Short mmCIF file of C-alpha atoms in Angstrom, two decimals:
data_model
loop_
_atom_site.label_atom_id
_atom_site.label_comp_id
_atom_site.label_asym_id
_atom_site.label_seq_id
_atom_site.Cartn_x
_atom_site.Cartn_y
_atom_site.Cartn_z
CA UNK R 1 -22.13 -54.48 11.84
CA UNK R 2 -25.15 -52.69 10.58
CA UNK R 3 -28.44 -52.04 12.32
CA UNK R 4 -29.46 -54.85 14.12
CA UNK R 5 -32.97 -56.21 13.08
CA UNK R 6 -35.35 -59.27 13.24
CA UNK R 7 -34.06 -60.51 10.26
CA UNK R 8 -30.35 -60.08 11.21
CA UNK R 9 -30.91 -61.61 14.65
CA UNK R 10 -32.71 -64.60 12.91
CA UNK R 11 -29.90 -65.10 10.63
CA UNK R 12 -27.38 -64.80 13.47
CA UNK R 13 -29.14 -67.55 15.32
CA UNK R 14 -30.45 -69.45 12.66
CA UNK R 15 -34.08 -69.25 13.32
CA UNK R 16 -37.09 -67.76 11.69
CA UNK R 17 -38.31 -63.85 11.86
CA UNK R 18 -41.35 -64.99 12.62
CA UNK R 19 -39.92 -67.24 15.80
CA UNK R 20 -37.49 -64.52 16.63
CA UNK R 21 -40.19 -62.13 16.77
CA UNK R 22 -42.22 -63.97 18.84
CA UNK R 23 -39.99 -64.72 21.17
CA UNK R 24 -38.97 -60.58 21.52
CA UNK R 25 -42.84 -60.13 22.09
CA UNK R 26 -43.07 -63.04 24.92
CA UNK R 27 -45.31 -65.41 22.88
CA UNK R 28 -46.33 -68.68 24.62
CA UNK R 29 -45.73 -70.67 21.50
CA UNK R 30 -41.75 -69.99 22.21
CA UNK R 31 -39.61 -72.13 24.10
CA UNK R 32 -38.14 -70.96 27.04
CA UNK R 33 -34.44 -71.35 25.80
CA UNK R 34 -35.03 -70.13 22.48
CA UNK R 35 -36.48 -66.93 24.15
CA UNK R 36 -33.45 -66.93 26.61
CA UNK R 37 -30.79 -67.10 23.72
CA UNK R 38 -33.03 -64.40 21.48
CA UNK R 39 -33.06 -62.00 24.47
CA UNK R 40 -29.57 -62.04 25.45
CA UNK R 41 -28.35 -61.63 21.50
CA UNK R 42 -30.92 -58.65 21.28
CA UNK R 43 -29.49 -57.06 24.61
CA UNK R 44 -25.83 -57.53 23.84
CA UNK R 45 -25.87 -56.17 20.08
CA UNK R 46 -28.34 -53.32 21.36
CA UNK R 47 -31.78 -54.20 19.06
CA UNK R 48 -34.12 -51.90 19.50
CA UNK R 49 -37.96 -52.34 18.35
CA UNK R 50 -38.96 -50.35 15.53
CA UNK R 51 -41.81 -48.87 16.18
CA UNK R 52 -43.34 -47.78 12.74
CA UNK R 53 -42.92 -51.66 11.64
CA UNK R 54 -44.91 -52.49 14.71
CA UNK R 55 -47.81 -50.19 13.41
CA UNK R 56 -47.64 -50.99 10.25
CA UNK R 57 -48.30 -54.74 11.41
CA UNK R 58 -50.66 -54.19 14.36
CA UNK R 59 -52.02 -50.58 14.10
CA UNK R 60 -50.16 -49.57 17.29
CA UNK R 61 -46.82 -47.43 18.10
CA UNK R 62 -44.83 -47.17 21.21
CA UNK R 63 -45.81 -43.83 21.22
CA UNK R 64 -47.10 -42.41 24.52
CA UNK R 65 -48.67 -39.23 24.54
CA UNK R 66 -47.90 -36.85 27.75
CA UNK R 67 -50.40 -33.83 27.91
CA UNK R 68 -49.26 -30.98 30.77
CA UNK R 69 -49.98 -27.56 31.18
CA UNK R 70 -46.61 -26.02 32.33
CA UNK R 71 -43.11 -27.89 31.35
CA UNK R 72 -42.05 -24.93 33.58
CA UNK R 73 -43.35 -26.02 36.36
CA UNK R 74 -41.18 -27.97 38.83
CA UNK R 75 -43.87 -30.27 39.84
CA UNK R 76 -44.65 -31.55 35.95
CA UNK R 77 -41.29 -31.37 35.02
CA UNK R 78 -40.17 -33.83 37.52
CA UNK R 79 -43.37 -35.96 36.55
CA UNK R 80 -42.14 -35.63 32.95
CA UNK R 81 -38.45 -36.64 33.89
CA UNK R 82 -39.89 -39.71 36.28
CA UNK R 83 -42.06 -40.93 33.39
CA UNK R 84 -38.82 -41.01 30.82
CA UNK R 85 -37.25 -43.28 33.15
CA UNK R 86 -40.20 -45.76 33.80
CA UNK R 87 -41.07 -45.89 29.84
CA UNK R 88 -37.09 -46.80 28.79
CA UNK R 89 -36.88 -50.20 29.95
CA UNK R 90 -40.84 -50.46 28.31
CA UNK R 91 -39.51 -49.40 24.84
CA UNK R 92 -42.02 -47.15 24.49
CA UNK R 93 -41.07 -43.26 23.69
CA UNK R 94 -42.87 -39.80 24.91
CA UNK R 95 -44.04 -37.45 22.72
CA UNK R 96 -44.67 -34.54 25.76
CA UNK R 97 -47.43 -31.21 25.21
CA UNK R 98 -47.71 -28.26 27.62
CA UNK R 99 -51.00 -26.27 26.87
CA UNK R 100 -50.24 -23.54 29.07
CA UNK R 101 -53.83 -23.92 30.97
CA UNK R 102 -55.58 -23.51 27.55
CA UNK R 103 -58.14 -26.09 26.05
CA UNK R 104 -58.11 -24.87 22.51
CA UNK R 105 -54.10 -25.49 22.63
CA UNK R 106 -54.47 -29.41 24.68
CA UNK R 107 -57.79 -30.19 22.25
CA UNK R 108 -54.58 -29.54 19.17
CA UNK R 109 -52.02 -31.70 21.40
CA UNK R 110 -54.76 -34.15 21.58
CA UNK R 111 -55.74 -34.13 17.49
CA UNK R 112 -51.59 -34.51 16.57
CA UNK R 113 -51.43 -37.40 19.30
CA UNK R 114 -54.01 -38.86 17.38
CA UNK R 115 -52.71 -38.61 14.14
CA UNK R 116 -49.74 -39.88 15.25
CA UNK R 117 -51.21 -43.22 16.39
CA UNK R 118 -49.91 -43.07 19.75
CA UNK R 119 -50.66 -46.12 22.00
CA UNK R 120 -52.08 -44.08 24.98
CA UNK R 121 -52.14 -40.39 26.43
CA UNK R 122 -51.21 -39.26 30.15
CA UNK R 123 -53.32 -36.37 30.98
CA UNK R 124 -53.36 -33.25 33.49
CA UNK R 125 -56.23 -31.40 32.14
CA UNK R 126 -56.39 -27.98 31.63
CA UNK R 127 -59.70 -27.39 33.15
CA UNK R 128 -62.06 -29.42 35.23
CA UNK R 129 -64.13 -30.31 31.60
CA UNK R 130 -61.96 -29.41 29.85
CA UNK R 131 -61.93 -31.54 26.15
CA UNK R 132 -64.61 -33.85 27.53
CA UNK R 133 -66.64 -35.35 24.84
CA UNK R 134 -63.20 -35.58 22.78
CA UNK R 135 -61.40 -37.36 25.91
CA UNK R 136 -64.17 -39.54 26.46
CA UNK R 137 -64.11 -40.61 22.36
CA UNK R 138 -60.57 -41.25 22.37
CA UNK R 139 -60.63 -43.09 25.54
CA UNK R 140 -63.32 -45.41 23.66
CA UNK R 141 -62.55 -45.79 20.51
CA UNK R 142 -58.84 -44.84 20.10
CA UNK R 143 -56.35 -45.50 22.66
CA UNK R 144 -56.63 -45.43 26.50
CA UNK R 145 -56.14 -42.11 28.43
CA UNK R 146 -55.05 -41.94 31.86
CA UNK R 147 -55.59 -38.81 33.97
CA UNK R 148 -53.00 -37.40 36.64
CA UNK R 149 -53.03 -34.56 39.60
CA UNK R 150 -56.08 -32.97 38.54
CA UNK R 151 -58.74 -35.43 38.21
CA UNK R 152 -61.68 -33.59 39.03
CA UNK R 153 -62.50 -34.69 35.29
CA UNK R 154 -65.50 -36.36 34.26
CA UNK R 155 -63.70 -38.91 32.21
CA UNK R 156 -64.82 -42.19 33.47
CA UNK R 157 -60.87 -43.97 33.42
CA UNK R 158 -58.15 -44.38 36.02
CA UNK R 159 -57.57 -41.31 37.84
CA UNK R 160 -54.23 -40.50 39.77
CA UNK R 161 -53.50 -37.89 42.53
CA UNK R 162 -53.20 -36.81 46.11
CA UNK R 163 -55.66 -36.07 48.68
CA UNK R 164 -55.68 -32.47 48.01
CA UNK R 165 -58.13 -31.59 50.65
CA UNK R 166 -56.75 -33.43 53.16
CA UNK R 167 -53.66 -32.20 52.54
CA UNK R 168 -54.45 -28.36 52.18
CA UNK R 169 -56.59 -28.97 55.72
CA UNK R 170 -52.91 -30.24 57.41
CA UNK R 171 -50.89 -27.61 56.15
CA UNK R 172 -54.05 -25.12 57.52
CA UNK R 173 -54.08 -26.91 60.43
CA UNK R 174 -50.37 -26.43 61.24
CA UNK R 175 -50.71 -22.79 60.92
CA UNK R 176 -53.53 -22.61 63.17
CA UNK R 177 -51.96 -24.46 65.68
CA UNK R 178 -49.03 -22.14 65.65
CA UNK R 179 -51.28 -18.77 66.46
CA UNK R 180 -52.15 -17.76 63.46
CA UNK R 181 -55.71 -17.38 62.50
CA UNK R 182 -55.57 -15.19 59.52
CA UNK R 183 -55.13 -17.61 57.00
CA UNK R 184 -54.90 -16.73 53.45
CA UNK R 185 -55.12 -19.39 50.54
CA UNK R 186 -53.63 -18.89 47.23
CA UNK R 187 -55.26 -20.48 44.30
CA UNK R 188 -54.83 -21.06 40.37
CA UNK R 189 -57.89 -20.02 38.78
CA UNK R 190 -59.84 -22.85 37.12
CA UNK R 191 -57.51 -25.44 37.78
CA UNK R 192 -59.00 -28.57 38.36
CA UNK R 193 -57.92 -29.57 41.88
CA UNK R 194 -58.44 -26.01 43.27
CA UNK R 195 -62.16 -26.77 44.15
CA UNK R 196 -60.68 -29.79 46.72
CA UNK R 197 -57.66 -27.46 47.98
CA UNK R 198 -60.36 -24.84 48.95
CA UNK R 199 -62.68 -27.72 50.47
CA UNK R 200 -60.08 -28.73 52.81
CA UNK R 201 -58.96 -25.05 53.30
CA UNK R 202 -62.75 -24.50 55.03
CA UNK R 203 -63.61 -27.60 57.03
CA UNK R 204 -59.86 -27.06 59.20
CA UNK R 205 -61.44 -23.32 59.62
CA UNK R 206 -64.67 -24.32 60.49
CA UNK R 207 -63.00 -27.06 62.87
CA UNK R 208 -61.65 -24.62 64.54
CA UNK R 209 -64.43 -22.40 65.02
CA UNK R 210 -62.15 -19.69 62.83
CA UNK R 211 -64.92 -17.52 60.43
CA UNK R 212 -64.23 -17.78 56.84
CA UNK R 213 -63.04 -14.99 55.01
CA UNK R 214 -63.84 -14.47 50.87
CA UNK R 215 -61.39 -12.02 50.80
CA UNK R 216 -58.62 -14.47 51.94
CA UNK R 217 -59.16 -17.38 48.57
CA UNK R 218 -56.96 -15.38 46.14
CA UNK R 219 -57.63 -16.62 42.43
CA UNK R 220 -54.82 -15.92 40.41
CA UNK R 221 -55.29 -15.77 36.90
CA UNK R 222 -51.90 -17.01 34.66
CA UNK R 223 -51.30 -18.99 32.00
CA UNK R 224 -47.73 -19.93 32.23
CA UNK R 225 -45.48 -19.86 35.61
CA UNK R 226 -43.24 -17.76 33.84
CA UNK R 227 -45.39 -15.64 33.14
CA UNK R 228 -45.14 -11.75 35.54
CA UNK R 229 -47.77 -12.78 37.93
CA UNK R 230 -45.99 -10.71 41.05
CA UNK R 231 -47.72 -7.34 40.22
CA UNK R 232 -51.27 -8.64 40.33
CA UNK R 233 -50.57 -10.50 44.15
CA UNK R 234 -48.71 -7.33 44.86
CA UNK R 235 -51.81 -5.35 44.14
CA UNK R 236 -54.16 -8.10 45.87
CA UNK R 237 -51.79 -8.00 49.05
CA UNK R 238 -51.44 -4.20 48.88
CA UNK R 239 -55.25 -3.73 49.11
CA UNK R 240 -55.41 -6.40 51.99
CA UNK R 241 -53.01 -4.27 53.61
CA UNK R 242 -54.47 -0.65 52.68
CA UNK R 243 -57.49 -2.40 54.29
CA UNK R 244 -55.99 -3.54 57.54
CA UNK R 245 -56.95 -6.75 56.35
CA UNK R 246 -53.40 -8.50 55.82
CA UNK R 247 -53.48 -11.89 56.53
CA UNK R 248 -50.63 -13.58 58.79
CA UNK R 249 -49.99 -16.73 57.22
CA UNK R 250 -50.45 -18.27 53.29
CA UNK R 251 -51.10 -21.58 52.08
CA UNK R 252 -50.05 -21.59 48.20
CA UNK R 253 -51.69 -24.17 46.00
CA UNK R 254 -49.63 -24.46 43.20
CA UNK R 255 -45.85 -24.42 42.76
CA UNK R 256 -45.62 -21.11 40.75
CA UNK R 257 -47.69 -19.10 43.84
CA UNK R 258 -45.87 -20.74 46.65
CA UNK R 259 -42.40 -19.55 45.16
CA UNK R 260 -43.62 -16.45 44.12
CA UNK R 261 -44.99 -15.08 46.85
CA UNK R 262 -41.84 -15.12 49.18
CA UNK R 263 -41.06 -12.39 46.96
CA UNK R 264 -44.24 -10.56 47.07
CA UNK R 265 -43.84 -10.30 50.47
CA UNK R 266 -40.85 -8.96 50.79
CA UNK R 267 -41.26 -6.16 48.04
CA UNK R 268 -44.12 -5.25 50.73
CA UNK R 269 -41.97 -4.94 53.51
CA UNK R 270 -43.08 -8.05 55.24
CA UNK R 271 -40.87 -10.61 56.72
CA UNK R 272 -41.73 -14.60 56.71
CA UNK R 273 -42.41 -16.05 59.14
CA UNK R 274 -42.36 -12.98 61.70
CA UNK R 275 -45.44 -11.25 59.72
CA UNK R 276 -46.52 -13.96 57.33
CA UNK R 277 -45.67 -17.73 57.65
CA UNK R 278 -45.83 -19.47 54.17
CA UNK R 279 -46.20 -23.00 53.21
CA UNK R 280 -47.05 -24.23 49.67
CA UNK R 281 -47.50 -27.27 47.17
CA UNK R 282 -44.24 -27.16 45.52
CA UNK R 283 -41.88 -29.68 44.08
CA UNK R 284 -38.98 -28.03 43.53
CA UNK R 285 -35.61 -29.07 44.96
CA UNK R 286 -34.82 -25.36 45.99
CA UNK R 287 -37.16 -25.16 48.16
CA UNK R 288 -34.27 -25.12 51.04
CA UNK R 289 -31.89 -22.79 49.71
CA UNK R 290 -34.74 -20.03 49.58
CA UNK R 291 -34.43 -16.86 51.76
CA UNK R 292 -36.18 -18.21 54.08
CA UNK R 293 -36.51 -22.25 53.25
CA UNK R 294 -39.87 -22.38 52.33
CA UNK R 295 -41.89 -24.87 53.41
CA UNK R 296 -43.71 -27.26 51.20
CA UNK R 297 -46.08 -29.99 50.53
CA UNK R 298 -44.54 -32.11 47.82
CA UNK R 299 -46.41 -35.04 45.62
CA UNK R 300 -44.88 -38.12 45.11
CA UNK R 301 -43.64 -37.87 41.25
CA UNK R 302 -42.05 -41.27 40.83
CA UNK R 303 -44.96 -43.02 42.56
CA UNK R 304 -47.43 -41.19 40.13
CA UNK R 305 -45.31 -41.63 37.00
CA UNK R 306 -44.85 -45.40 37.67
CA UNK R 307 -48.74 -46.23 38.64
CA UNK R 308 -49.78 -43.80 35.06
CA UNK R 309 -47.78 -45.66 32.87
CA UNK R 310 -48.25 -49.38 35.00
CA UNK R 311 -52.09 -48.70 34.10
CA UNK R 312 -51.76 -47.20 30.85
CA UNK R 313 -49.74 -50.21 29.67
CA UNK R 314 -52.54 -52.43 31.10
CA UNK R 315 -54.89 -51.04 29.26
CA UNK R 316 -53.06 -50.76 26.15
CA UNK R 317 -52.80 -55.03 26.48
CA UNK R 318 -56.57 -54.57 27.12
CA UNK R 319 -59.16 -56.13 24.02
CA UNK R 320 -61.96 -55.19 26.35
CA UNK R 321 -64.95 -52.16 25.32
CA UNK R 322 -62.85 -49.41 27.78
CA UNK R 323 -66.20 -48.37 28.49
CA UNK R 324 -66.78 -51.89 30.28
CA UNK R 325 -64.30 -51.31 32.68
CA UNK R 326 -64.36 -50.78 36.15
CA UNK R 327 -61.72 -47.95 37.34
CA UNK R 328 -60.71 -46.31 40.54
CA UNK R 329 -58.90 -43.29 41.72
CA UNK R 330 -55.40 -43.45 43.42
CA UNK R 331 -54.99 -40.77 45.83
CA UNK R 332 -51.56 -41.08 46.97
CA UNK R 333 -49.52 -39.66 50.08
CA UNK R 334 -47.84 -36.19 49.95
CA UNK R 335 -44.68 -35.09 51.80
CA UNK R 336 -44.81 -32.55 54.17
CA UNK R 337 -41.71 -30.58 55.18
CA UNK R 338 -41.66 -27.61 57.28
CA UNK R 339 -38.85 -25.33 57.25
CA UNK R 340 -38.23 -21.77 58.50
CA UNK R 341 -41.14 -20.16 56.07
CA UNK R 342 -43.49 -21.49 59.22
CA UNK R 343 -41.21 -21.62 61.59
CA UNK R 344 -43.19 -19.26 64.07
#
């Protein structure tokens, strides 16, 4: 048998392309049964929507856009991997950008979605503004655009992430509560949730009357994980050192600095968790084979990937002005594990 069509399947059940294509979209004016009996022949010879047709016929794809800055990272990766699974039974297909923390390279990403005539866009940002006024036109006049993880954006649209601050004040807290008082925070530079991380950082400080120390926010400056990042925390923690100055525990706020500085530490002669304890937002899956287990505070990738593309489909259905539209953030719960990184 050859590819299986609307026209084949309409021959095969003697009915009209028009009815058989209303009944794969759901249309009201279908009968029940005929939808039943469409369905199940589309299912069992493996039909599959084309989406070009569909354009051609309503100006939209089943294109979805997904805009990251790091494939590398375990964190987006696993957000990428959750989001292929949700979109399959949806038809739709992902057309995935990393723009290695760089708005030139996302406002590009952006312009090809575009031409492509995807449906709608999933967004991390690169920075806190970053793309704006080009976000903000697509959002309104093209297709919708939800944002993920960091949306300290000021795109007015549905907004999905984790209480940062609350969760960087936990992890703090922990640490305090275990002795240590020297509490150094590790932070990607200009990355949009960093502000909140460093908010939440402070207030379990001041809570427990603990000064704050500039010294101990370290903004590292990468654009790629994969990138050799080790020699510039090896010179920040060499100077904190030279300077008596070391702190004795580390909360790292992004997956490549919480891996990465196990290392760092140990190329210093430090051990974890005797000298430095070390906890960090990470969601890779080797977190417990690492010398020592690190502790981590992971986000919950398949609840994120499910909500983005449960909205983004929404809004897709939408006819409304986007800009009419009344829209919320999600902040959803983190996992915290502790293992022998802070085992004090």
């Amino acid at each position: 048998m050859g590819k299986v069509n609307i026209k084949s399947i309409a021959a095969a059940l003697n009915l009209s392309p028009a009815t058989v294509s209303r009944a794969l979209n759901d249309s009201y004016e279908i009968k029940k049964e005929t939808k039943e009996r469409v369905l199940a022949y589309a299912a069992e010879h493996d039909y599959r929507p084309n989406p070009f047709a569909k354009h051609l016929k309503t100006g939209k794809t089943n294109l979805i856009g997904v805009v990251i800055p790091f494939l590398s990272s375990p964190f987006f990766l696993e957000f990428i991997d959750e989001l292929y699974k949700a979109v399959l039974p949806q038809h739709y297909t992902l057309i995935p950008f990393q723009t290695q923390n760089c708005e030139k390279i996302e406002k590009e990403a952006l312009d090809f979605l575009i031409r492509q005539h995807v449906a709608g866009i999933i967004i991390s940002p690169a920075h806190e503004n970053s793309n704006t006024e080009l976000l903000k036109h697509i959002h309104h006049h093209t297709c919708p655009v939800i944002l993920f993880d960091r949306i300290q954006h000021d795109l007015d649209t549905y907004k999905i992430g984790i209480h940062n601050s609350l969760e960087t004040y936990n992890a703090t807290e922990e640490l305090i509560r275990k002795g240590r008082t020297k509490i150094a925070l590790l932070c990607g530079k200009d990355i949009g949730n960093t502000k909140d991380r460093i908010r939440g950082y402070k207030n379990a400080l001041h809570n427990y009357a603990i000064p704050f120390r500039e010294e101990y926010v370290i903004h590292a400056d990468y654009q790629d994980p994969a990138e050799n990042i080790d020699n510039e925390l090896k010179e920040v923690f060499n100077k904190l050192n030279d300077t008596d100055k070391m702190p004795n525990a580390i909360v790292g706020g992004t997956d490549t600095l919480s891996i990465k500085i196990l290392g760092v530490l140990t190329n210093l002669n430090l051990t974890v968790p005797e000298d430095v304890a070390v906890i960090g937002f990470t969601n890779t899956n080797l977190a417990n084979y690492l010398n020592p287990a690190l502790s981590t505070i992971r986000q919950p990738t398949q609840e994120m990937a499910g909500l983005a593309l449960e909205l983004l489909l929404a809004l897709i259905d939408k006819d409304h002005d986007r800009r009419d539209l009344t829209y919320k953030n999600f902040l959803l719960q983190a996992t915290t594990t502790y293992r022998k990184s802070t085992d004090i």
